[in-house]
mmCIF file of C-alpha atoms and ligand atoms in Angstrom:
data_model
loop_
_atom_site.group_PDB
_atom_site.id
_atom_site.type_symbol
_atom_site.label_atom_id
_atom_site.label_comp_id
_atom_site.label_asym_id
_atom_site.label_seq_id
_atom_site.Cartn_x
_atom_site.Cartn_y
_atom_site.Cartn_z
ATOM 1 C CA MET A 1 -0.457 -0.188 0.374
ATOM 2 C CA GLY A 2 2.170 3.123 -1.225
ATOM 3 C CA LYS A 3 -0.235 4.970 -0.013
ATOM 4 C CA ILE A 4 0.312 4.582 3.812
ATOM 5 C CA LEU A 5 4.030 6.158 2.882
ATOM 6 C CA ASN A 6 2.511 9.442 2.193
ATOM 7 C CA LYS A 7 3.855 11.259 4.722
ATOM 8 C CA THR A 8 2.671 14.607 6.502
ATOM 9 C CA ILE A 9 3.467 17.627 4.296
ATOM 10 C CA LEU A 10 3.588 20.613 7.201
ATOM 11 C CA PRO A 11 3.461 24.067 6.925
ATOM 12 C CA GLY A 12 6.287 25.624 5.139
ATOM 13 C CA SER A 13 6.791 23.397 2.547
ATOM 14 C CA THR A 14 6.057 24.024 -1.195
ATOM 15 C CA ILE A 15 2.999 23.084 -2.755
ATOM 16 C CA GLY A 16 3.069 22.818 -6.636
ATOM 17 C CA ILE A 17 -0.050 23.200 -8.712
ATOM 18 C CA ILE A 18 -0.518 22.056 -12.414
ATOM 19 C CA GLY A 19 -3.344 24.293 -13.831
ATOM 20 C CA GLY A 20 -3.694 27.953 -12.791
ATOM 21 C CA GLY A 21 -7.536 28.799 -13.375
ATOM 22 C CA GLN A 22 -9.429 30.130 -10.772
ATOM 23 C CA LEU A 23 -9.575 26.281 -8.576
ATOM 24 C CA GLY A 24 -5.547 27.331 -8.632
ATOM 25 C CA GLN A 25 -5.905 30.358 -7.175
ATOM 26 C CA MET A 26 -8.298 29.657 -4.594
ATOM 27 C CA MET A 27 -6.322 26.442 -3.665
ATOM 28 C CA SER A 28 -3.331 28.976 -3.328
ATOM 29 C CA PHE A 29 -5.577 31.291 -1.008
ATOM 30 C CA CYS A 30 -5.859 28.106 1.497
ATOM 31 C CA ALA A 31 -2.293 26.906 1.073
ATOM 32 C CA LYS A 32 -1.100 30.245 1.857
ATOM 33 C CA GLU A 33 -3.137 31.466 4.874
ATOM 34 C CA MET A 34 -2.063 28.218 6.160
ATOM 35 C CA GLY A 35 2.111 28.622 5.819
ATOM 36 C CA TYR A 36 2.627 26.979 2.797
ATOM 37 C CA ARG A 37 4.401 27.620 -0.566
ATOM 38 C CA VAL A 38 3.225 27.449 -4.030
ATOM 39 C CA ILE A 39 4.448 27.165 -6.745
ATOM 40 C CA ILE A 40 1.958 27.199 -10.345
ATOM 41 C CA LEU A 41 2.327 25.545 -14.145
ATOM 42 C CA ASP A 42 0.287 27.337 -16.759
ATOM 43 C CA PRO A 43 0.854 28.094 -19.631
ATOM 44 C CA GLN A 44 -0.655 31.758 -19.060
ATOM 45 C CA PRO A 45 1.980 34.176 -17.621
ATOM 46 C CA ASN A 46 0.379 35.642 -14.518
ATOM 47 C CA CYS A 47 -2.820 33.411 -14.551
ATOM 48 C CA SER A 48 -5.211 33.777 -12.085
ATOM 49 C CA ALA A 49 -3.358 31.121 -9.599
ATOM 50 C CA ALA A 50 -0.372 32.565 -10.024
ATOM 51 C CA GLN A 51 -1.229 36.126 -8.878
ATOM 52 C CA VAL A 52 -1.834 35.090 -5.372
ATOM 53 C CA SER A 53 1.102 32.400 -5.439
ATOM 54 C CA ASP A 54 4.805 32.229 -5.149
ATOM 55 C CA ASP A 55 6.215 31.630 -8.342
ATOM 56 C CA GLN A 56 4.516 30.362 -11.683
ATOM 57 C CA ILE A 57 6.708 27.818 -14.557
ATOM 58 C CA VAL A 58 4.991 29.121 -17.830
ATOM 59 C CA ALA A 59 4.318 25.927 -19.690
ATOM 60 C CA GLU A 60 2.058 24.075 -20.994
ATOM 61 C CA TYR A 61 0.115 21.208 -19.196
ATOM 62 C CA SER A 62 2.312 18.322 -21.278
ATOM 63 C CA ASP A 63 5.091 19.688 -21.289
ATOM 64 C CA VAL A 64 6.796 16.433 -19.468
ATOM 65 C CA ASP A 65 10.460 18.779 -18.950
ATOM 66 C CA GLN A 66 8.648 21.680 -16.868
ATOM 67 C CA LEU A 67 6.389 19.338 -15.096
ATOM 68 C CA VAL A 68 9.663 17.262 -14.030
ATOM 69 C CA GLU A 69 11.156 21.135 -13.168
ATOM 70 C CA LEU A 70 7.832 21.767 -10.903
ATOM 71 C CA ALA A 71 8.088 17.953 -9.112
ATOM 72 C CA LYS A 72 12.022 18.751 -7.916
ATOM 73 C CA ARG A 73 10.917 22.258 -6.687
ATOM 74 C CA CYS A 74 8.038 21.108 -4.415
ATOM 75 C CA ASP A 75 7.341 18.832 -1.515
ATOM 76 C CA VAL A 76 4.262 18.003 -2.944
ATOM 77 C CA LEU A 77 2.417 18.159 -6.126
ATOM 78 C CA THR A 78 -1.371 18.381 -7.243
ATOM 79 C CA TYR A 79 -3.529 19.217 -10.269
ATOM 80 C CA GLU A 80 -6.932 21.657 -10.518
ATOM 81 C CA PHE A 81 -8.291 19.995 -13.261
ATOM 82 C CA GLU A 82 -9.419 16.341 -14.776
ATOM 83 C CA ASN A 83 -7.275 16.569 -18.178
ATOM 84 C CA VAL A 84 -3.710 15.828 -17.249
ATOM 85 C CA ASP A 85 -2.200 13.573 -18.764
ATOM 86 C CA ALA A 86 -2.000 10.524 -16.856
ATOM 87 C CA SER A 87 1.869 9.072 -17.942
ATOM 88 C CA ALA A 88 2.999 12.737 -17.437
ATOM 89 C CA ILE A 89 2.034 12.482 -13.760
ATOM 90 C CA ASN A 90 3.362 9.124 -14.055
ATOM 91 C CA GLU A 91 6.954 10.252 -14.555
ATOM 92 C CA VAL A 92 6.594 13.008 -12.091
ATOM 93 C CA LYS A 93 5.603 10.699 -9.179
ATOM 94 C CA LYS A 94 9.475 9.743 -9.322
ATOM 95 C CA TYR A 95 10.732 13.309 -8.196
ATOM 96 C CA THR A 96 7.988 13.985 -5.521
ATOM 97 C CA GLN A 97 4.764 12.827 -3.884
ATOM 98 C CA VAL A 98 1.527 13.385 -6.049
ATOM 99 C CA PRO A 99 -0.952 11.668 -3.385
ATOM 100 C CA GLN A 100 -3.928 12.407 -5.405
ATOM 101 C CA GLY A 101 -2.361 9.438 -7.882
ATOM 102 C CA ILE A 102 -3.977 8.690 -11.514
ATOM 103 C CA LYS A 103 -7.113 6.126 -10.514
ATOM 104 C CA ALA A 104 -9.385 9.142 -10.602
ATOM 105 C CA LEU A 105 -7.979 10.586 -13.231
ATOM 106 C CA LYS A 106 -8.261 7.832 -15.670
ATOM 107 C CA VAL A 107 -11.723 6.663 -14.485
ATOM 108 C CA THR A 108 -13.028 10.355 -14.981
ATOM 109 C CA GLN A 109 -11.133 11.387 -18.220
ATOM 110 C CA ASN A 110 -13.453 9.329 -20.249
ATOM 111 C CA ARG A 111 -17.615 9.233 -20.087
ATOM 112 C CA ILE A 112 -17.481 5.230 -20.457
ATOM 113 C CA SER A 113 -14.642 4.655 -17.959
ATOM 114 C CA GLU A 114 -16.816 6.745 -15.728
ATOM 115 C CA LYS A 115 -20.162 5.516 -15.988
ATOM 116 C CA ASP A 116 -18.946 1.984 -16.330
ATOM 117 C CA PHE A 117 -17.187 2.730 -12.513
ATOM 118 C CA ILE A 118 -20.347 4.058 -11.084
ATOM 119 C CA ASP A 119 -22.920 1.243 -12.473
ATOM 120 C CA ALA A 120 -20.259 -1.651 -11.458
ATOM 121 C CA ASN A 121 -20.488 0.353 -8.024
ATOM 122 C CA GLY A 122 -24.373 -0.477 -8.229
ATOM 123 C CA PHE A 123 -25.242 3.012 -8.623
ATOM 124 C CA ALA A 124 -27.401 4.064 -11.712
ATOM 125 C CA THR A 125 -26.589 6.226 -14.450
ATOM 126 C CA VAL A 126 -28.799 7.797 -17.057
ATOM 127 C CA PRO A 127 -29.792 4.871 -19.889
ATOM 128 C CA HIS A 128 -26.658 5.700 -22.225
ATOM 129 C CA VAL A 129 -24.772 4.152 -25.076
ATOM 130 C CA VAL A 130 -21.790 4.293 -26.677
ATOM 131 C CA ILE A 131 -21.701 4.397 -30.609
ATOM 132 C CA GLU A 132 -19.115 5.217 -32.991
ATOM 133 C CA ASN A 133 -20.778 5.815 -36.594
ATOM 134 C CA ILE A 134 -24.193 7.032 -38.014
ATOM 135 C CA PHE A 135 -25.646 3.509 -38.240
ATOM 136 C CA GLU A 136 -25.049 2.967 -34.327
ATOM 137 C CA TYR A 137 -26.263 6.379 -33.833
ATOM 138 C CA HIS A 138 -29.454 5.584 -35.541
ATOM 139 C CA ARG A 139 -30.264 2.240 -33.558
ATOM 140 C CA GLY A 140 -29.311 4.089 -30.093
ATOM 141 C CA VAL A 141 -31.750 6.648 -30.785
ATOM 142 C CA GLU A 142 -34.231 3.647 -31.226
ATOM 143 C CA LYS A 143 -33.561 1.982 -28.111
ATOM 144 C CA LEU A 144 -33.036 4.829 -25.599
ATOM 145 C CA GLY A 145 -36.123 7.408 -27.875
ATOM 146 C CA ALA A 146 -36.100 10.759 -27.603
ATOM 147 C CA PRO A 147 -35.285 13.359 -26.661
ATOM 148 C CA VAL A 148 -31.029 12.230 -26.523
ATOM 149 C CA ILE A 149 -28.356 13.842 -25.609
ATOM 150 C CA LEU A 150 -24.728 13.216 -27.699
ATOM 151 C CA LYS A 151 -22.043 13.789 -25.651
ATOM 152 C CA THR A 152 -18.059 13.467 -27.048
ATOM 153 C CA ILE A 153 -16.306 10.933 -25.086
ATOM 154 C CA ARG A 154 -13.357 13.305 -23.586
ATOM 155 C CA GLY A 155 -12.945 17.095 -22.685
ATOM 156 C CA GLY A 156 -15.869 18.106 -22.458
ATOM 157 C CA TYR A 157 -16.872 21.055 -19.818
ATOM 158 C CA ASP A 158 -19.584 23.389 -19.611
ATOM 159 C CA GLY A 159 -21.842 21.775 -22.055
ATOM 160 C CA LYS A 160 -19.261 22.115 -24.828
ATOM 161 C CA GLY A 161 -19.098 19.118 -27.159
ATOM 162 C CA GLN A 162 -23.057 17.746 -26.359
ATOM 163 C CA ILE A 163 -26.330 18.155 -29.106
ATOM 164 C CA LEU A 164 -29.471 17.669 -27.778
ATOM 165 C CA ILE A 165 -32.029 16.238 -30.461
ATOM 166 C CA THR A 166 -35.057 16.339 -29.413
ATOM 167 C CA ASP A 167 -36.816 15.246 -32.297
ATOM 168 C CA PRO A 168 -34.741 12.885 -34.139
ATOM 169 C CA GLU A 169 -36.289 13.377 -37.668
ATOM 170 C CA ASP A 170 -34.904 17.053 -37.423
ATOM 171 C CA VAL A 171 -31.613 16.886 -36.872
ATOM 172 C CA CYS A 172 -28.241 18.318 -38.353
ATOM 173 C CA PHE A 173 -26.533 15.596 -39.094
ATOM 174 C CA ALA A 174 -23.190 17.288 -40.310
ATOM 175 C CA ASP A 175 -23.033 18.290 -36.468
ATOM 176 C CA ILE A 176 -23.505 14.997 -35.416
ATOM 177 C CA GLU A 177 -20.948 13.607 -37.839
ATOM 178 C CA HIS A 178 -18.783 16.007 -36.567
ATOM 179 C CA LEU A 179 -18.546 14.970 -33.409
ATOM 180 C CA LEU A 180 -18.591 11.484 -34.581
ATOM 181 C CA MET A 181 -15.002 12.479 -36.531
ATOM 182 C CA GLN A 182 -13.824 13.313 -33.071
ATOM 183 C CA GLY A 183 -13.681 9.199 -31.679
ATOM 184 C CA PRO A 184 -16.891 7.278 -30.504
ATOM 185 C CA CYS A 185 -19.493 9.342 -28.861
ATOM 186 C CA MET A 186 -21.810 9.198 -25.489
ATOM 187 C CA LEU A 187 -25.683 8.797 -26.211
ATOM 188 C CA GLU A 188 -27.521 9.357 -23.177
ATOM 189 C CA LYS A 189 -31.208 9.348 -22.504
ATOM 190 C CA LYS A 190 -32.231 12.727 -21.715
ATOM 191 C CA ILE A 191 -34.171 12.712 -18.090
ATOM 192 C CA ASP A 192 -37.188 15.111 -17.084
ATOM 193 C CA LEU A 193 -34.928 16.630 -13.973
ATOM 194 C CA GLU A 194 -36.912 17.869 -11.001
ATOM 195 C CA LYS A 195 -33.316 18.770 -9.926
ATOM 196 C CA GLU A 196 -29.284 18.313 -9.979
ATOM 197 C CA VAL A 197 -27.622 18.580 -6.583
ATOM 198 C CA SER A 198 -23.798 17.616 -6.230
ATOM 199 C CA VAL A 199 -21.786 16.458 -2.983
ATOM 200 C CA VAL A 200 -18.588 16.941 -2.383
ATOM 201 C CA VAL A 201 -16.032 15.281 -0.835
ATOM 202 C CA SER A 202 -12.254 15.225 0.736
ATOM 203 C CA ALA A 203 -10.283 12.742 1.947
ATOM 204 C CA ASN A 204 -6.011 12.579 3.087
ATOM 205 C CA SER A 205 -3.659 9.827 2.360
ATOM 206 C CA ASN A 206 -4.815 7.671 5.729
ATOM 207 C CA GLY A 207 -8.566 7.675 4.161
ATOM 208 C CA GLU A 208 -10.109 9.869 6.934
ATOM 209 C CA LYS A 209 -12.731 11.879 4.889
ATOM 210 C CA SER A 210 -14.582 15.441 5.288
ATOM 211 C CA ILE A 211 -18.423 14.996 3.139
ATOM 212 C CA PHE A 212 -19.889 18.545 2.400
ATOM 213 C CA PRO A 213 -23.814 19.159 2.913
ATOM 214 C CA ILE A 214 -25.444 18.609 -0.361
ATOM 215 C CA ILE A 215 -25.643 21.153 -2.648
ATOM 216 C CA GLU A 216 -28.687 22.025 -5.279
ATOM 217 C CA ASN A 217 -27.513 23.153 -8.722
ATOM 218 C CA VAL A 218 -29.364 25.414 -11.472
ATOM 219 C CA HIS A 219 -27.877 25.440 -14.627
ATOM 220 C CA ARG A 220 -28.574 28.018 -17.810
ATOM 221 C CA HIS A 221 -27.133 27.053 -21.370
ATOM 222 C CA ASN A 222 -25.756 23.948 -19.540
ATOM 223 C CA ILE A 223 -23.511 26.351 -17.832
ATOM 224 C CA LEU A 224 -23.481 26.461 -13.692
ATOM 225 C CA HIS A 225 -25.552 29.524 -12.879
ATOM 226 C CA LEU A 226 -26.819 29.107 -9.270
ATOM 227 C CA SER A 227 -26.165 26.880 -6.092
ATOM 228 C CA THR A 228 -27.410 26.586 -2.830
ATOM 229 C CA CYS A 229 -27.015 24.788 0.210
ATOM 230 C CA PRO A 230 -28.589 22.871 1.830
ATOM 231 C CA ALA A 231 -30.649 20.947 -0.829
ATOM 232 C CA GLN A 232 -34.336 20.977 -0.779
ATOM 233 C CA ILE A 233 -34.182 16.950 -1.370
ATOM 234 C CA SER A 234 -35.714 13.924 0.506
ATOM 235 C CA LYS A 235 -33.818 12.517 3.120
ATOM 236 C CA LYS A 236 -34.228 9.240 1.270
ATOM 237 C CA SER A 237 -32.506 10.336 -1.321
ATOM 238 C CA ALA A 238 -29.881 12.646 0.614
ATOM 239 C CA GLN A 239 -29.121 9.166 2.643
ATOM 240 C CA HIS A 240 -28.486 7.299 -1.017
ATOM 241 C CA ILE A 241 -26.224 10.295 -1.953
ATOM 242 C CA TYR A 242 -23.826 10.455 0.985
ATOM 243 C CA GLN A 243 -23.356 6.840 0.364
ATOM 244 C CA VAL A 244 -22.783 6.923 -3.148
ATOM 245 C CA ALA A 245 -20.118 10.088 -2.569
ATOM 246 C CA GLU A 246 -18.490 7.409 0.698
ATOM 247 C CA THR A 247 -18.312 4.508 -1.687
ATOM 248 C CA LEU A 248 -17.195 6.298 -5.000
ATOM 249 C CA ALA A 249 -14.279 8.191 -2.788
ATOM 250 C CA GLU A 250 -13.035 5.113 -0.935
ATOM 251 C CA LYS A 251 -12.844 3.168 -4.602
ATOM 252 C CA LEU A 252 -11.532 6.190 -5.956
ATOM 253 C CA GLU A 253 -8.467 5.750 -3.117
ATOM 254 C CA LEU A 254 -9.477 9.623 -3.171
ATOM 255 C CA VAL A 255 -6.779 12.060 -2.207
ATOM 256 C CA GLY A 256 -7.791 15.647 -1.970
ATOM 257 C CA THR A 257 -11.464 17.157 -3.296
ATOM 258 C CA MET A 258 -13.534 15.582 -5.628
ATOM 259 C CA CYS A 259 -16.907 16.605 -6.548
ATOM 260 C CA ILE A 260 -20.032 14.107 -7.593
ATOM 261 C CA GLU A 261 -22.802 15.479 -9.947
ATOM 262 C CA PHE A 262 -26.552 14.035 -9.856
ATOM 263 C CA PHE A 263 -29.462 13.980 -11.759
ATOM 264 C CA ILE A 264 -32.840 13.715 -9.564
ATOM 265 C CA SER A 265 -35.627 13.005 -12.251
ATOM 266 C CA THR A 266 -39.316 14.172 -11.919
ATOM 267 C CA LYS A 267 -39.834 10.165 -10.981
ATOM 268 C CA ASP A 268 -37.661 10.861 -8.108
ATOM 269 C CA GLU A 269 -35.366 8.639 -9.507
ATOM 270 C CA VAL A 270 -31.588 9.173 -8.684
ATOM 271 C CA PHE A 271 -28.533 9.450 -11.622
ATOM 272 C CA VAL A 272 -25.268 9.731 -10.723
ATOM 273 C CA ASN A 273 -23.996 12.035 -13.451
ATOM 274 C CA GLU A 274 -20.152 12.868 -13.799
ATOM 275 C CA ILE A 275 -17.648 12.997 -11.307
ATOM 276 C CA ALA A 276 -14.891 15.942 -11.330
ATOM 277 C CA PRO A 277 -11.731 14.360 -9.493
ATOM 278 C CA ARG A 278 -11.239 18.028 -8.564
ATOM 279 C CA PRO A 279 -12.897 21.444 -6.445
ATOM 280 C CA HIS A 280 -16.186 21.841 -8.386
ATOM 281 C CA ASN A 281 -17.740 25.005 -8.734
ATOM 282 C CA SER A 282 -20.723 24.212 -6.967
ATOM 283 C CA GLY A 283 -18.689 23.801 -3.979
ATOM 284 C CA HIS A 284 -17.285 27.434 -3.797
ATOM 285 C CA LEU A 285 -20.140 28.370 -1.239
ATOM 286 C CA THR A 286 -18.030 26.336 1.081
ATOM 287 C CA ILE A 287 -15.773 29.222 1.262
ATOM 288 C CA GLU A 288 -18.044 31.304 3.719
ATOM 289 C CA ALA A 289 -20.767 29.193 4.426
ATOM 290 C CA CYS A 290 -18.622 25.863 5.642
ATOM 291 C CA ASN A 291 -16.185 25.743 8.790
ATOM 292 C CA ILE A 292 -13.294 24.641 6.283
ATOM 293 C CA SER A 293 -14.311 24.880 2.283
ATOM 294 C CA GLN A 294 -13.627 22.629 -0.556
ATOM 295 C CA PHE A 295 -10.316 23.877 -1.085
ATOM 296 C CA ASP A 296 -8.962 23.819 2.954
ATOM 297 C CA ALA A 297 -10.219 20.067 2.299
ATOM 298 C CA HIS A 298 -8.199 19.956 -0.602
ATOM 299 C CA ILE A 299 -5.105 21.024 0.960
ATOM 300 C CA ARG A 300 -5.551 19.335 4.005
ATOM 301 C CA GLY A 301 -6.487 16.073 2.155
ATOM 302 C CA VAL A 302 -2.768 16.267 0.028
ATOM 303 C CA CYS A 303 -0.921 17.875 2.811
ATOM 304 C CA ASN A 304 -2.347 14.665 4.879
ATOM 305 C CA LEU A 305 -3.978 16.616 7.894
ATOM 306 C CA ALA A 306 -6.593 15.085 9.547
ATOM 307 C CA MET A 307 -10.039 15.946 8.058
ATOM 308 C CA PRO A 308 -12.512 17.569 9.808
ATOM 309 C CA LYS A 309 -16.311 16.893 9.970
ATOM 310 C CA ILE A 310 -18.099 18.947 7.885
ATOM 311 C CA GLU A 311 -20.374 21.555 9.420
ATOM 312 C CA LEU A 312 -22.456 24.244 7.626
ATOM 313 C CA LEU A 313 -22.320 27.590 9.629
ATOM 314 C CA LYS A 314 -25.025 28.983 7.406
ATOM 315 C CA PRO A 315 -27.516 28.355 4.651
ATOM 316 C CA ALA A 316 -25.818 30.223 1.079
ATOM 317 C CA ALA A 317 -26.716 30.810 -2.241
ATOM 318 C CA MET A 318 -23.459 31.454 -4.833
ATOM 319 C CA VAL A 319 -23.862 32.714 -8.629
ATOM 320 C CA ASN A 320 -21.769 32.574 -11.260
ATOM 321 C CA LEU A 321 -20.422 35.533 -12.808
ATOM 322 C CA LEU A 322 -19.731 35.143 -16.610
ATOM 323 C CA GLY A 323 -17.909 37.171 -18.890
ATOM 324 C CA GLN A 324 -21.288 39.102 -19.977
ATOM 325 C CA HIS A 325 -21.983 39.560 -15.774
ATOM 326 C CA LEU A 326 -18.713 41.047 -14.618
ATOM 327 C CA GLU A 327 -18.892 44.732 -15.030
ATOM 328 C CA ALA A 328 -22.381 45.022 -14.211
ATOM 329 C CA ALA A 329 -21.540 43.282 -10.939
ATOM 330 C CA LYS A 330 -18.526 44.943 -9.853
ATOM 331 C CA LYS A 331 -21.123 48.547 -10.355
ATOM 332 C CA GLU A 332 -23.571 46.794 -8.320
ATOM 333 C CA LEU A 333 -20.796 45.609 -5.377
ATOM 334 C CA VAL A 334 -21.200 48.903 -3.719
ATOM 335 C CA GLN A 335 -24.936 48.653 -2.651
ATOM 336 C CA HIS A 336 -24.268 45.064 -1.406
ATOM 337 C CA PRO A 337 -22.913 44.182 1.943
ATOM 338 C CA GLU A 338 -24.234 40.687 1.791
ATOM 339 C CA TRP A 339 -22.322 39.705 -1.679
ATOM 340 C CA HIS A 340 -19.103 38.042 -1.065
ATOM 341 C CA PHE A 341 -18.136 38.695 -4.329
ATOM 342 C CA HIS A 342 -15.054 36.845 -5.617
ATOM 343 C CA ASP A 343 -13.109 38.035 -8.687
ATOM 344 C CA TYR A 344 -10.286 35.329 -10.380
ATOM 345 C CA GLY A 345 -8.392 38.302 -11.855
ATOM 346 C CA LYS A 346 -8.520 37.096 -15.388
ATOM 347 C CA ASP A 347 -7.407 39.175 -17.913
ATOM 348 C CA ALA A 348 -9.643 38.545 -21.043
ATOM 349 C CA ILE A 349 -13.360 38.628 -20.454
ATOM 350 C CA LYS A 350 -15.543 36.223 -22.720
ATOM 351 C CA GLU A 351 -19.146 35.620 -22.697
ATOM 352 C CA ASN A 352 -20.167 32.796 -20.975
ATOM 353 C CA ARG A 353 -15.950 32.350 -19.895
ATOM 354 C CA LYS A 354 -16.613 32.517 -15.853
ATOM 355 C CA MET A 355 -15.240 35.138 -14.170
ATOM 356 C CA GLY A 356 -15.869 34.980 -10.684
ATOM 357 C CA HIS A 357 -18.955 34.355 -8.413
ATOM 358 C CA ILE A 358 -20.904 35.769 -5.432
ATOM 359 C CA THR A 359 -21.890 33.794 -2.330
ATOM 360 C CA ILE A 360 -24.735 35.378 -0.042
ATOM 361 C CA LEU A 361 -25.497 33.809 3.216
ATOM 362 C CA SER A 362 -28.948 34.036 3.985
ATOM 363 C CA ASP A 363 -31.689 32.359 6.798
ATOM 364 C CA ASP A 364 -34.075 32.724 3.730
ATOM 365 C CA LEU A 365 -32.869 31.339 0.680
ATOM 366 C CA GLU A 366 -36.423 31.230 -0.854
ATOM 367 C CA LYS A 367 -35.816 35.355 -0.868
ATOM 368 C CA THR A 368 -32.283 35.738 -1.722
ATOM 369 C CA LYS A 369 -32.913 33.345 -5.116
ATOM 370 C CA GLN A 370 -36.072 35.621 -5.754
ATOM 371 C CA ALA A 371 -33.471 38.849 -5.584
ATOM 372 C CA ILE A 372 -31.010 36.953 -7.590
ATOM 373 C CA GLU A 373 -34.018 36.263 -9.831
ATOM 374 C CA ASN A 374 -35.239 39.702 -10.125
ATOM 375 C CA ASN A 375 -31.777 41.692 -10.638
ATOM 376 C CA SER A 376 -31.390 42.192 -14.142
ATOM 377 C CA ILE A 377 -27.358 41.474 -14.026
ATOM 378 C CA TRP A 378 -28.002 38.064 -15.111
ATOM 379 C CA ASP A 379 -30.557 38.570 -17.684
ATOM 380 C CA VAL A 380 -28.209 38.175 -19.964
HETATM 381 P P1 LIG B 401 -20.622 18.603 -18.368
HETATM 382 O O1 LIG B 401 -18.794 17.552 -18.599
HETATM 383 O O2 LIG B 401 -20.762 20.023 -19.868
HETATM 384 O O3 LIG B 401 -20.548 19.390 -17.209
HETATM 385 P P2 LIG B 401 -22.518 17.639 -18.076
HETATM 386 O O4 LIG B 401 -22.987 15.854 -18.580
HETATM 387 O O5 LIG B 401 -22.338 17.549 -16.485
HETATM 388 O O6 LIG B 401 -21.963 17.705 -18.695
HETATM 389 O O7 LIG B 401 -23.779 18.335 -18.942
HETATM 390 C C1 LIG B 401 -23.977 19.755 -18.442
HETATM 391 C C2 LIG B 401 -25.462 19.824 -17.875
HETATM 392 O O8 LIG B 401 -26.341 19.466 -19.124
HETATM 393 C C3 LIG B 401 -26.069 19.027 -16.939
HETATM 394 O O9 LIG B 401 -25.406 19.287 -15.911
HETATM 395 C C4 LIG B 401 -27.687 18.924 -17.513
HETATM 396 O O10 LIG B 401 -28.280 20.143 -17.027
HETATM 397 C C5 LIG B 401 -27.845 19.040 -18.888
HETATM 398 N N1 LIG B 401 -27.841 17.661 -18.833
HETATM 399 C C6 LIG B 401 -26.456 16.085 -19.382
HETATM 400 N N2 LIG B 401 -27.147 15.467 -19.381
HETATM 401 C C7 LIG B 401 -28.465 15.435 -19.357
HETATM 402 C C8 LIG B 401 -29.177 14.119 -19.570
HETATM 403 N N3 LIG B 401 -28.656 12.761 -19.650
HETATM 404 N N4 LIG B 401 -30.305 14.430 -18.980
HETATM 405 C C9 LIG B 401 -30.902 15.438 -18.678
HETATM 406 N N5 LIG B 401 -30.396 16.756 -18.581
HETATM 407 C C10 LIG B 401 -28.656 16.603 -19.143
HETATM 408 MG MG1 LIG B 402 -21.802 18.631 -15.332
#
């Protein structure tokens, strides 16, 4: 059991983070607060995470020489996104500890292995088939019944690489062919959603876990818009979801933070949608709402510190600031003492790009949600 050999990494040591986006930035804030040194590897000079870290190696994520350089300079290495090359991680393991390992990465990098893994553990996934050509596409649609969603196997995020097929008689085959040209795809039955929820779970190398309260999520155009906690779901669903979190964390030999996304159907069925082997956008509200955040828990996990029991200190709502929202939100900030405002410091403001978020702690979540709904910032 290699994992038992992972030693505790104490403040003063250096943490290397592959990836310098907002997740790396929020990890770094927590690490710096505790007295760690942080070095970021990211191709974008002065990326979000580098702005709050000790140093940055400017390099592509696939640059093995520079990954080795990072590994040599740090006491422990972690990553903030799932598209890290597993073989590169194996290479840098020779030079430093990578307590997260590669199991969670490998399983979740690919929608097929991810669904197989969830199925193998006895948890429900939405009905799906893997297809490689138009012939299999037609067979798949027949088997599942429209509406269906076609998804790429790798690299999708925020709904990218997905096509919704509502009416099989009225589809653009060129779009479907285009996705299929990139390799096998997954065809999923589109579920009538009652709710989407997620659960964040963190662990250290000794197998101690911190499980965060379930979060309820609203997406717009397949991009997370609003998260609230606690989730308004039945006790039975909640128990099941915590059971899934516990089991999958164990089976993935989780170290650090991961998040599991769920669908709850209008028939009250619970499906596991996908697993992110890293902190997650929906978990940002844990920064203000819980005794420790998903990022604190990640740092504690990879440094093998004791994992606390998580408490929700106050109900919370988190709303994303995309490129089209940021400037308007900044202008309004002065009128909102209740806003915990986060700007990731990205230089290029683009439509639908995640630029920041706002968390609001509230004893009346319905009222808070209504206030967000009524605010014209999020009309676009
Ligand atoms: P991504 O990797 O882009 O997050 P997801 O598979 O999580 O991809 O899909 C993004 C969103 O699209 C989901 O959060 C959900 O709102 C919607 N969606 C995806 N698959 C389904 C499905 N099978 N049934 C209903 N809604 C879905
Ligand atoms: Mg998703």
